[in-house]
Amino acid sequence: MHPVLPPGATVLRCGPGQLQVGTTPPLRVPDLPGTAQILRHADGATSALALAEIAERDGARNGRRLVSSLLSRGALVPSVPGEGSFPGITIAYEPLTARFATTLETAASSPGDDVTILASFGEPRRSAIRDLGERGLTHLPVVFIQGCARIGPLTHPGSSPCLDCYDADRSRTDPAWRVVAVQLGAGRPAGGPPPRALMLSAVGHTLELLRLDRIGTVVTVGQGCEAGVSEPVGWDDACPCQLLAA
């Protein structure tokens, strides 16, 4: 993945210790060690991992986390492939998510093994997701639960936050979540397949996330949030996923 500045944006200094990306709207970020170097070298030819190494040479404590933070905030965006271009996808799904899987396969028309999509009815077992990361496989969970679909985070092992990082983020506002998360996926919830409208919305948001290579983001769609609600996912300092790049 090769980050770039948002289209038409420039990097400006707007005060002591602050940088600004673009003007409409302006996005201000702290001028931490390595930040200016990342923004200066985000030309679409330099990979996210290479940007992280540049930042650390400039004094950043954790270059990958800094790159991920800039992506999550919109100060950087992934370079976009050609119109209609998608990575090759493999979909692992359960019976109740079969309609989603077949519709997504038809819409993407790009079978392959670049990204493994895991479509589950109810929360997935965390150990199964973790196993994909440990095997170095790019993956994307799509979870249908309680009338909503939660898509993401798209994980490039070792170079972007993972589902465990999402759980850590969530536990900061819901302290019980860490205890709950280890129990998830043990049984399947009752109910029928997702409504057609929700399924189609999830397909659209999944394709957009894949096309734009939107790491560090979870998108939730459902009643009351048809346009999708995005949440940034940052690196968790204690997550073993950061060791994958070592």
C-alpha positions as a LaTeX table, in Angstrom:
\begin{tabular}{lrrr}
\hline
Residue & $x$ (\AA) & $y$ (\AA) & $z$ (\AA) \\
\hline
Met1 & 0.00 & 0.00 & 0.00 \\
His2 & 1.40 & 3.37 & $-1.10$ \\
Pro3 & $-0.08$ & 6.43 & 0.68 \\
Val4 & $-0.44$ & 9.86 & $-0.90$ \\
Leu5 & $-1.78$ & 13.23 & 0.19 \\
Pro6 & $-5.49$ & 13.87 & $-0.50$ \\
Pro7 & $-6.04$ & 15.10 & $-4.08$ \\
Gly8 & $-5.00$ & 18.72 & $-4.45$ \\
Ala9 & $-3.82$ & 19.04 & $-0.84$ \\
Thr10 & $-0.55$ & 20.61 & 0.23 \\
Val11 & 1.25 & 20.55 & 3.57 \\
Leu12 & 1.45 & 23.86 & 5.43 \\
Arg13 & 2.75 & 24.94 & 8.80 \\
Cys14 & $-0.05$ & 26.65 & 10.71 \\
Gly15 & 1.52 & 27.29 & 14.10 \\
Pro16 & 4.04 & 26.03 & 16.62 \\
Gly17 & 3.95 & 22.25 & 16.69 \\
Gln18 & 1.15 & 21.94 & 14.11 \\
Leu19 & 0.96 & 21.04 & 10.43 \\
Gln20 & $-2.03$ & 21.49 & 8.16 \\
Val21 & $-2.95$ & 19.22 & 5.26 \\
Gly22 & $-5.16$ & 20.92 & 2.67 \\
Thr23 & $-7.43$ & 23.92 & 3.07 \\
Thr24 & $-10.97$ & 22.72 & 2.22 \\
Pro25 & $-11.41$ & 21.59 & 4.88 \\
Pro26 & $-8.12$ & 22.08 & 6.71 \\
Leu27 & $-6.87$ & 19.03 & 8.58 \\
Arg28 & $-4.45$ & 19.84 & 11.38 \\
Val29 & $-2.07$ & 17.25 & 12.81 \\
Pro30 & 0.59 & 17.52 & 15.53 \\
Asp31 & 4.07 & 18.03 & 14.16 \\
Leu32 & 5.50 & 14.99 & 15.93 \\
Pro33 & 8.94 & 13.64 & 15.02 \\
Gly34 & 8.67 & 11.97 & 11.64 \\
Thr35 & 5.31 & 13.49 & 10.63 \\
Ala36 & 6.68 & 16.08 & 8.22 \\
Gln37 & 8.99 & 13.49 & 6.64 \\
Ile38 & 6.07 & 11.10 & 6.08 \\
Leu39 & 3.96 & 13.79 & 4.45 \\
Arg40 & 6.90 & 14.96 & 2.33 \\
His41 & 7.64 & 11.47 & 1.00 \\
Ala42 & 4.02 & 10.32 & 0.51 \\
Asp43 & 4.28 & 10.40 & $-3.26$ \\
Gly44 & 2.49 & 7.17 & $-4.16$ \\
Ala45 & 5.77 & 5.49 & $-5.00$ \\
Thr46 & 6.87 & 4.95 & $-1.39$ \\
Ser47 & 5.20 & 2.15 & 0.55 \\
Ala48 & 3.65 & 2.57 & 3.98 \\
Leu49 & 6.42 & 0.46 & 5.53 \\
Ala50 & 9.10 & 2.58 & 3.86 \\
Leu51 & 7.40 & 5.75 & 5.15 \\
Ala52 & 7.42 & 4.26 & 8.64 \\
Glu53 & 11.16 & 3.62 & 8.38 \\
Ile54 & 11.74 & 7.19 & 7.17 \\
Ala55 & 9.77 & 8.51 & 10.17 \\
Glu56 & 11.76 & 6.43 & 12.63 \\
Arg57 & 15.03 & 7.71 & 11.19 \\
Asp58 & 13.64 & 11.19 & 11.87 \\
Gly59 & 12.98 & 10.33 & 15.52 \\
Ala60 & 9.48 & 8.78 & 15.54 \\
Arg61 & 9.05 & 6.18 & 18.27 \\
Asn62 & 6.71 & 4.00 & 16.18 \\
Gly63 & 6.67 & 4.84 & 12.49 \\
Arg64 & 4.00 & 2.32 & 11.52 \\
Arg65 & 1.62 & 3.65 & 14.15 \\
Leu66 & 2.25 & 7.22 & 12.97 \\
Val67 & 1.52 & 6.30 & 9.33 \\
Ser68 & $-1.63$ & 4.47 & 10.41 \\
Ser69 & $-2.77$ & 7.48 & 12.45 \\
Leu70 & $-2.32$ & 9.82 & 9.47 \\
Leu71 & $-4.28$ & 7.42 & 7.25 \\
Ser72 & $-7.07$ & 7.07 & 9.81 \\
Arg73 & $-7.40$ & 10.86 & 10.13 \\
Gly74 & $-7.43$ & 11.43 & 6.37 \\
Ala75 & $-4.12$ & 13.31 & 6.24 \\
Leu76 & $-2.97$ & 10.50 & 3.94 \\
Val77 & $-5.04$ & 8.36 & 1.60 \\
Pro78 & $-4.07$ & 5.16 & $-0.24$ \\
Ser79 & $-3.14$ & 5.68 & $-3.86$ \\
Val80 & $-6.18$ & 4.59 & $-5.84$ \\
Pro81 & $-5.88$ & 1.94 & $-8.56$ \\
Gly82 & $-7.63$ & 2.36 & $-11.88$ \\
Glu83 & $-11.39$ & 2.74 & $-12.00$ \\
Gly84 & $-13.10$ & $-0.57$ & $-11.31$ \\
Ser85 & $-9.86$ & $-2.24$ & $-10.22$ \\
Phe86 & $-10.11$ & $-4.58$ & $-7.25$ \\
Pro87 & $-7.71$ & $-6.98$ & $-5.59$ \\
Gly88 & $-8.32$ & $-10.67$ & $-6.13$ \\
Ile89 & $-10.64$ & $-11.89$ & $-3.39$ \\
Thr90 & $-11.39$ & $-15.18$ & $-1.68$ \\
Ile91 & $-14.50$ & $-15.29$ & 0.51 \\
Ala92 & $-15.01$ & $-17.57$ & 3.48 \\
Tyr93 & $-18.65$ & $-17.45$ & 4.55 \\
Glu94 & $-21.33$ & $-19.14$ & 6.63 \\
Pro95 & $-24.69$ & $-20.37$ & 5.24 \\
Leu96 & $-26.53$ & $-17.25$ & 6.43 \\
Thr97 & $-24.06$ & $-14.97$ & 4.65 \\
Ala98 & $-23.97$ & $-16.95$ & 1.38 \\
Arg99 & $-26.09$ & $-14.37$ & $-0.48$ \\
Phe100 & $-23.66$ & $-11.61$ & 0.52 \\
Ala101 & $-20.71$ & $-13.73$ & $-0.64$ \\
Thr102 & $-22.14$ & $-14.57$ & $-4.06$ \\
Thr103 & $-23.26$ & $-10.97$ & $-4.69$ \\
Leu104 & $-19.84$ & $-9.64$ & $-3.71$ \\
Glu105 & $-18.05$ & $-12.16$ & $-5.93$ \\
Thr106 & $-20.24$ & $-11.19$ & $-8.89$ \\
Ala107 & $-19.78$ & $-7.44$ & $-8.30$ \\
Ala108 & $-16.00$ & $-7.64$ & $-7.83$ \\
Ser109 & $-15.40$ & $-10.13$ & $-10.67$ \\
Ser110 & $-11.85$ & $-10.61$ & $-9.40$ \\
Pro111 & $-11.22$ & $-14.03$ & $-7.89$ \\
Gly112 & $-7.78$ & $-14.50$ & $-6.35$ \\
Asp113 & $-5.96$ & $-14.66$ & $-3.08$ \\
Asp114 & $-4.89$ & $-11.03$ & $-2.52$ \\
Val115 & $-7.53$ & $-10.55$ & 0.21 \\
Thr116 & $-9.45$ & $-13.12$ & 2.24 \\
Ile117 & $-12.90$ & $-11.86$ & 3.23 \\
Leu118 & $-14.55$ & $-13.52$ & 6.21 \\
Ala119 & $-18.31$ & $-12.99$ & 6.22 \\
Ser120 & $-19.94$ & $-14.07$ & 9.48 \\
Phe121 & $-23.42$ & $-13.93$ & 10.99 \\
Gly122 & $-22.58$ & $-12.79$ & 14.49 \\
Glu123 & $-19.13$ & $-11.99$ & 15.81 \\
Pro124 & $-16.29$ & $-14.13$ & 14.40 \\
Arg125 & $-14.01$ & $-16.18$ & 16.59 \\
Arg126 & $-11.00$ & $-13.98$ & 17.22 \\
Ser127 & $-8.53$ & $-16.85$ & 17.04 \\
Ala128 & $-9.61$ & $-17.60$ & 13.43 \\
Ile129 & $-8.97$ & $-13.99$ & 12.38 \\
Arg130 & $-5.67$ & $-13.95$ & 14.27 \\
Asp131 & $-4.55$ & $-17.10$ & 12.45 \\
Leu132 & $-4.84$ & $-15.33$ & 9.08 \\
Gly133 & $-2.63$ & $-12.53$ & 10.36 \\
Glu134 & $-0.03$ & $-14.97$ & 11.67 \\
Arg135 & 0.02 & $-16.62$ & 8.24 \\
Gly136 & 0.66 & $-13.23$ & 6.63 \\
Leu137 & $-2.65$ & $-13.18$ & 4.73 \\
Thr138 & $-4.38$ & $-9.86$ & 4.04 \\
His139 & $-7.92$ & $-10.15$ & 5.36 \\
Leu140 & $-11.17$ & $-8.27$ & 5.92 \\
Pro141 & $-13.92$ & $-9.31$ & 8.36 \\
Val142 & $-17.53$ & $-8.50$ & 7.43 \\
Val143 & $-19.85$ & $-9.09$ & 10.39 \\
Phe144 & $-23.65$ & $-9.09$ & 10.22 \\
Ile145 & $-24.99$ & $-8.54$ & 13.71 \\
Gln146 & $-28.12$ & $-7.06$ & 15.30 \\
Gly147 & $-29.45$ & $-5.46$ & 12.12 \\
Cys148 & $-26.12$ & $-3.94$ & 11.10 \\
Ala149 & $-23.04$ & $-4.87$ & 9.12 \\
Arg150 & $-19.57$ & $-4.02$ & 10.44 \\
Ile151 & $-16.87$ & $-4.01$ & 7.78 \\
Gly152 & $-13.19$ & $-3.96$ & 8.70 \\
Pro153 & $-10.57$ & $-3.38$ & 9.61 \\
Leu154 & $-8.82$ & $-4.31$ & 6.37 \\
Thr155 & $-5.59$ & $-5.80$ & 7.65 \\
His156 & $-2.25$ & $-6.08$ & 5.88 \\
Pro157 & $-0.37$ & $-8.14$ & 8.51 \\
Gly158 & 2.51 & $-6.23$ & 9.97 \\
Ser159 & 1.69 & $-2.93$ & 8.28 \\
Ser160 & $-1.81$ & $-2.01$ & 9.49 \\
Pro161 & $-3.96$ & $-2.37$ & 12.63 \\
Cys162 & $-5.88$ & $-5.62$ & 13.06 \\
Leu163 & $-9.12$ & $-6.80$ & 14.68 \\
Asp164 & $-7.33$ & $-7.19$ & 18.01 \\
Cys165 & $-6.33$ & $-3.51$ & 17.74 \\
Tyr166 & $-10.01$ & $-2.71$ & 17.15 \\
Asp167 & $-10.94$ & $-4.68$ & 20.27 \\
Ala168 & $-8.33$ & $-2.75$ & 22.25 \\
Asp169 & $-9.72$ & 0.58 & 20.97 \\
Arg170 & $-13.27$ & $-0.47$ & 21.87 \\
Ser171 & $-12.22$ & $-1.54$ & 25.36 \\
Arg172 & $-11.16$ & 2.04 & 26.13 \\
Thr173 & $-14.81$ & 3.12 & 26.13 \\
Asp174 & $-16.21$ & $-0.27$ & 27.17 \\
Pro175 & $-13.82$ & $-1.78$ & 29.75 \\
Ala176 & $-15.69$ & $-5.11$ & 29.71 \\
Trp177 & $-15.06$ & $-5.59$ & 25.98 \\
Arg178 & $-11.71$ & $-7.38$ & 26.42 \\
Val179 & $-13.41$ & $-9.99$ & 28.60 \\
Val180 & $-16.30$ & $-10.31$ & 26.14 \\
Ala181 & $-14.09$ & $-10.50$ & 23.04 \\
Val182 & $-12.37$ & $-13.75$ & 24.05 \\
Gln183 & $-15.79$ & $-15.44$ & 24.17 \\
Leu184 & $-16.98$ & $-14.25$ & 20.76 \\
Gly185 & $-17.62$ & $-16.74$ & 17.98 \\
Ala186 & $-18.19$ & $-19.69$ & 20.29 \\
Gly187 & $-21.79$ & $-20.09$ & 19.09 \\
Arg188 & $-23.89$ & $-18.75$ & 16.25 \\
Pro189 & $-26.81$ & $-16.44$ & 17.05 \\
Ala190 & $-30.36$ & $-17.34$ & 16.11 \\
Gly191 & $-32.07$ & $-15.68$ & 13.17 \\
Gly192 & $-32.39$ & $-15.68$ & 9.41 \\
Pro193 & $-30.14$ & $-14.20$ & 6.71 \\
Pro194 & $-29.52$ & $-10.43$ & 6.67 \\
Pro195 & $-32.18$ & $-8.32$ & 4.90 \\
Arg196 & $-31.50$ & $-7.74$ & 1.23 \\
Ala197 & $-31.09$ & $-3.97$ & 1.63 \\
Leu198 & $-28.49$ & $-4.42$ & 4.37 \\
Met199 & $-26.67$ & $-7.08$ & 2.36 \\
Leu200 & $-26.48$ & $-4.85$ & $-0.73$ \\
Ser201 & $-25.29$ & $-1.90$ & 1.34 \\
Ala202 & $-22.58$ & $-4.07$ & 2.89 \\
Val203 & $-21.48$ & $-5.21$ & $-0.57$ \\
Gly204 & $-21.13$ & $-1.60$ & $-1.72$ \\
His205 & $-19.15$ & $-0.48$ & 1.30 \\
Thr206 & $-16.93$ & $-3.57$ & 1.14 \\
Leu207 & $-16.07$ & $-2.88$ & $-2.50$ \\
Glu208 & $-15.29$ & 0.76 & $-1.75$ \\
Leu209 & $-13.07$ & $-0.17$ & 1.17 \\
Leu210 & $-11.19$ & $-2.70$ & $-0.97$ \\
Arg211 & $-10.85$ & $-0.37$ & $-3.98$ \\
Leu212 & $-9.49$ & 2.46 & $-1.84$ \\
Asp213 & $-7.41$ & 0.09 & 0.33 \\
Arg214 & $-8.81$ & 1.81 & 3.44 \\
Ile215 & $-6.76$ & 0.37 & 6.27 \\
Gly216 & $-7.25$ & 1.57 & 9.85 \\
Thr217 & $-11.01$ & 1.95 & 9.39 \\
Val218 & $-14.16$ & 0.11 & 10.45 \\
Val219 & $-17.39$ & 1.03 & 8.62 \\
Thr220 & $-20.78$ & 0.20 & 10.15 \\
Val221 & $-23.94$ & 0.27 & 8.05 \\
Gly222 & $-27.54$ & $-0.43$ & 9.04 \\
Gln223 & $-30.79$ & 1.23 & 9.97 \\
Gly224 & $-30.11$ & 4.88 & 10.76 \\
Cys225 & $-26.59$ & 4.76 & 9.30 \\
Glu226 & $-27.23$ & 3.78 & 5.69 \\
Ala227 & $-24.42$ & 6.03 & 4.46 \\
Gly228 & $-21.97$ & 4.22 & 6.75 \\
Val229 & $-20.33$ & 5.36 & 9.97 \\
Ser230 & $-16.53$ & 5.19 & 9.92 \\
Glu231 & $-14.39$ & 4.65 & 13.01 \\
Pro232 & $-10.60$ & 4.97 & 12.97 \\
Val233 & $-8.62$ & 2.00 & 14.28 \\
Gly234 & $-5.13$ & 2.70 & 15.56 \\
Trp235 & $-2.24$ & 0.45 & 16.49 \\
Asp236 & $-2.45$ & $-1.01$ & 19.97 \\
Asp237 & 0.96 & $-0.87$ & 21.62 \\
Ala238 & 0.44 & $-4.26$ & 23.29 \\
Cys239 & $-0.88$ & $-6.09$ & 20.21 \\
Pro240 & 1.37 & $-8.89$ & 18.90 \\
Cys241 & 0.44 & $-7.95$ & 15.31 \\
Gln242 & 3.18 & $-5.32$ & 15.34 \\
Leu243 & 5.77 & $-8.07$ & 15.65 \\
Leu244 & 4.81 & $-9.41$ & 12.22 \\
Ala245 & 6.85 & $-6.71$ & 10.48 \\
Ala246 & 9.98 & $-7.53$ & 12.45 \\
\hline
\end{tabular}
